[in-house]
Amino acid sequence: MPHPDDFDYYLENGCEVMDHTLGIQKMPDGYHLLLNADGSHFFWMEKETGRESSIHWDKWAVYRGAVTDSSRAGKGE
């Protein structure tokens, strides 16, 4: 079950926040683009709830997934 502490756990275990790699695009409020510990795949995480996406090699696919998830949750961008 997702938990808000998962975000810190991932960072402590080698994952990196990669929001800065999106150029002028920004992740939706409360969402972060993460690179897994071995540097092979991206995923998004909603920090407040600990919800996360499946992994993907394409950061733009993960970005689009976060935008879609955010709009479905009624949070906007």
JSON list of C-alpha atoms in Angstrom, two decimals, residues 14-69:
[
{"chain": "A", "resi": 14, "resn": "GLY", "atom": "CA", "xyz": [19.64, 5.57, -4.62]},
{"chain": "A", "resi": 15, "resn": "CYS", "atom": "CA", "xyz": [16.74, 6.92, -6.65]},
{"chain": "A", "resi": 16, "resn": "GLU", "atom": "CA", "xyz": [17.13, 10.46, -8.00]},
{"chain": "A", "resi": 17, "resn": "VAL", "atom": "CA", "xyz": [14.57, 13.23, -8.52]},
{"chain": "A", "resi": 18, "resn": "MET", "atom": "CA", "xyz": [14.80, 14.16, -12.20]},
{"chain": "A", "resi": 19, "resn": "ASP", "atom": "CA", "xyz": [12.18, 16.93, -12.48]},
{"chain": "A", "resi": 20, "resn": "HIS", "atom": "CA", "xyz": [14.91, 19.28, -13.76]},
{"chain": "A", "resi": 21, "resn": "THR", "atom": "CA", "xyz": [15.42, 17.19, -16.91]},
{"chain": "A", "resi": 22, "resn": "LEU", "atom": "CA", "xyz": [12.07, 18.20, -18.43]},
{"chain": "A", "resi": 23, "resn": "GLY", "atom": "CA", "xyz": [13.20, 21.58, -19.74]},
{"chain": "A", "resi": 24, "resn": "ILE", "atom": "CA", "xyz": [10.32, 24.05, -19.73]},
{"chain": "A", "resi": 25, "resn": "GLN", "atom": "CA", "xyz": [7.80, 21.34, -18.86]},
{"chain": "A", "resi": 26, "resn": "LYS", "atom": "CA", "xyz": [6.94, 20.84, -15.21]},
{"chain": "A", "resi": 27, "resn": "MET", "atom": "CA", "xyz": [5.58, 17.85, -13.39]},
{"chain": "A", "resi": 28, "resn": "PRO", "atom": "CA", "xyz": [2.05, 18.37, -12.03]},
{"chain": "A", "resi": 29, "resn": "ASP", "atom": "CA", "xyz": [1.86, 19.81, -8.52]},
{"chain": "A", "resi": 30, "resn": "GLY", "atom": "CA", "xyz": [2.80, 17.18, -5.96]},
{"chain": "A", "resi": 31, "resn": "TYR", "atom": "CA", "xyz": [4.32, 14.78, -8.52]},
{"chain": "A", "resi": 32, "resn": "HIS", "atom": "CA", "xyz": [8.00, 14.00, -9.04]},
{"chain": "A", "resi": 33, "resn": "LEU", "atom": "CA", "xyz": [9.86, 12.29, -11.85]},
{"chain": "A", "resi": 34, "resn": "LEU", "atom": "CA", "xyz": [12.23, 9.73, -10.36]},
{"chain": "A", "resi": 35, "resn": "LEU", "atom": "CA", "xyz": [15.05, 7.67, -11.86]},
{"chain": "A", "resi": 36, "resn": "ASN", "atom": "CA", "xyz": [15.42, 4.27, -10.24]},
{"chain": "A", "resi": 37, "resn": "ALA", "atom": "CA", "xyz": [18.57, 3.34, -8.32]},
{"chain": "A", "resi": 38, "resn": "ASP", "atom": "CA", "xyz": [20.26, 1.55, -11.20]},
{"chain": "A", "resi": 39, "resn": "GLY", "atom": "CA", "xyz": [19.59, 4.44, -13.59]},
{"chain": "A", "resi": 40, "resn": "SER", "atom": "CA", "xyz": [17.66, 2.36, -16.09]},
{"chain": "A", "resi": 41, "resn": "HIS", "atom": "CA", "xyz": [14.02, 3.43, -15.73]},
{"chain": "A", "resi": 42, "resn": "PHE", "atom": "CA", "xyz": [11.87, 6.40, -14.75]},
{"chain": "A", "resi": 43, "resn": "PHE", "atom": "CA", "xyz": [8.66, 6.52, -12.75]},
{"chain": "A", "resi": 44, "resn": "TRP", "atom": "CA", "xyz": [6.50, 9.20, -11.19]},
{"chain": "A", "resi": 45, "resn": "MET", "atom": "CA", "xyz": [5.50, 9.44, -7.57]},
{"chain": "A", "resi": 46, "resn": "GLU", "atom": "CA", "xyz": [2.87, 11.58, -5.92]},
{"chain": "A", "resi": 47, "resn": "LYS", "atom": "CA", "xyz": [4.79, 12.65, -2.82]},
{"chain": "A", "resi": 48, "resn": "GLU", "atom": "CA", "xyz": [1.80, 13.36, -0.57]},
{"chain": "A", "resi": 49, "resn": "THR", "atom": "CA", "xyz": [0.26, 9.91, -0.97]},
{"chain": "A", "resi": 50, "resn": "GLY", "atom": "CA", "xyz": [3.18, 7.74, -2.04]},
{"chain": "A", "resi": 51, "resn": "ARG", "atom": "CA", "xyz": [1.32, 6.56, -5.15]},
{"chain": "A", "resi": 52, "resn": "GLU", "atom": "CA", "xyz": [3.65, 5.72, -8.03]},
{"chain": "A", "resi": 53, "resn": "SER", "atom": "CA", "xyz": [3.57, 4.65, -11.64]},
{"chain": "A", "resi": 54, "resn": "SER", "atom": "CA", "xyz": [5.03, 1.62, -13.28]},
{"chain": "A", "resi": 55, "resn": "ILE", "atom": "CA", "xyz": [8.57, 2.04, -14.58]},
{"chain": "A", "resi": 56, "resn": "HIS", "atom": "CA", "xyz": [9.38, 3.09, -18.14]},
{"chain": "A", "resi": 57, "resn": "TRP", "atom": "CA", "xyz": [12.60, 3.81, -20.03]},
{"chain": "A", "resi": 58, "resn": "ASP", "atom": "CA", "xyz": [11.10, 7.01, -21.56]},
{"chain": "A", "resi": 59, "resn": "LYS", "atom": "CA", "xyz": [10.84, 9.95, -19.17]},
{"chain": "A", "resi": 60, "resn": "TRP", "atom": "CA", "xyz": [8.32, 11.63, -21.49]},
{"chain": "A", "resi": 61, "resn": "ALA", "atom": "CA", "xyz": [5.97, 8.65, -21.26]},
{"chain": "A", "resi": 62, "resn": "VAL", "atom": "CA", "xyz": [6.22, 8.89, -17.48]},
{"chain": "A", "resi": 63, "resn": "TYR", "atom": "CA", "xyz": [5.61, 12.66, -17.63]},
{"chain": "A", "resi": 64, "resn": "ARG", "atom": "CA", "xyz": [2.47, 12.15, -19.77]},
{"chain": "A", "resi": 65, "resn": "GLY", "atom": "CA", "xyz": [1.27, 9.50, -17.34]},
{"chain": "A", "resi": 66, "resn": "ALA", "atom": "CA", "xyz": [1.66, 11.89, -14.41]},
{"chain": "A", "resi": 67, "resn": "VAL", "atom": "CA", "xyz": [-0.24, 14.62, -16.26]},
{"chain": "A", "resi": 68, "resn": "THR", "atom": "CA", "xyz": [-3.04, 12.18, -17.07]},
{"chain": "A", "resi": 69, "resn": "ASP", "atom": "CA", "xyz": [-3.16, 10.85, -13.51]}
]
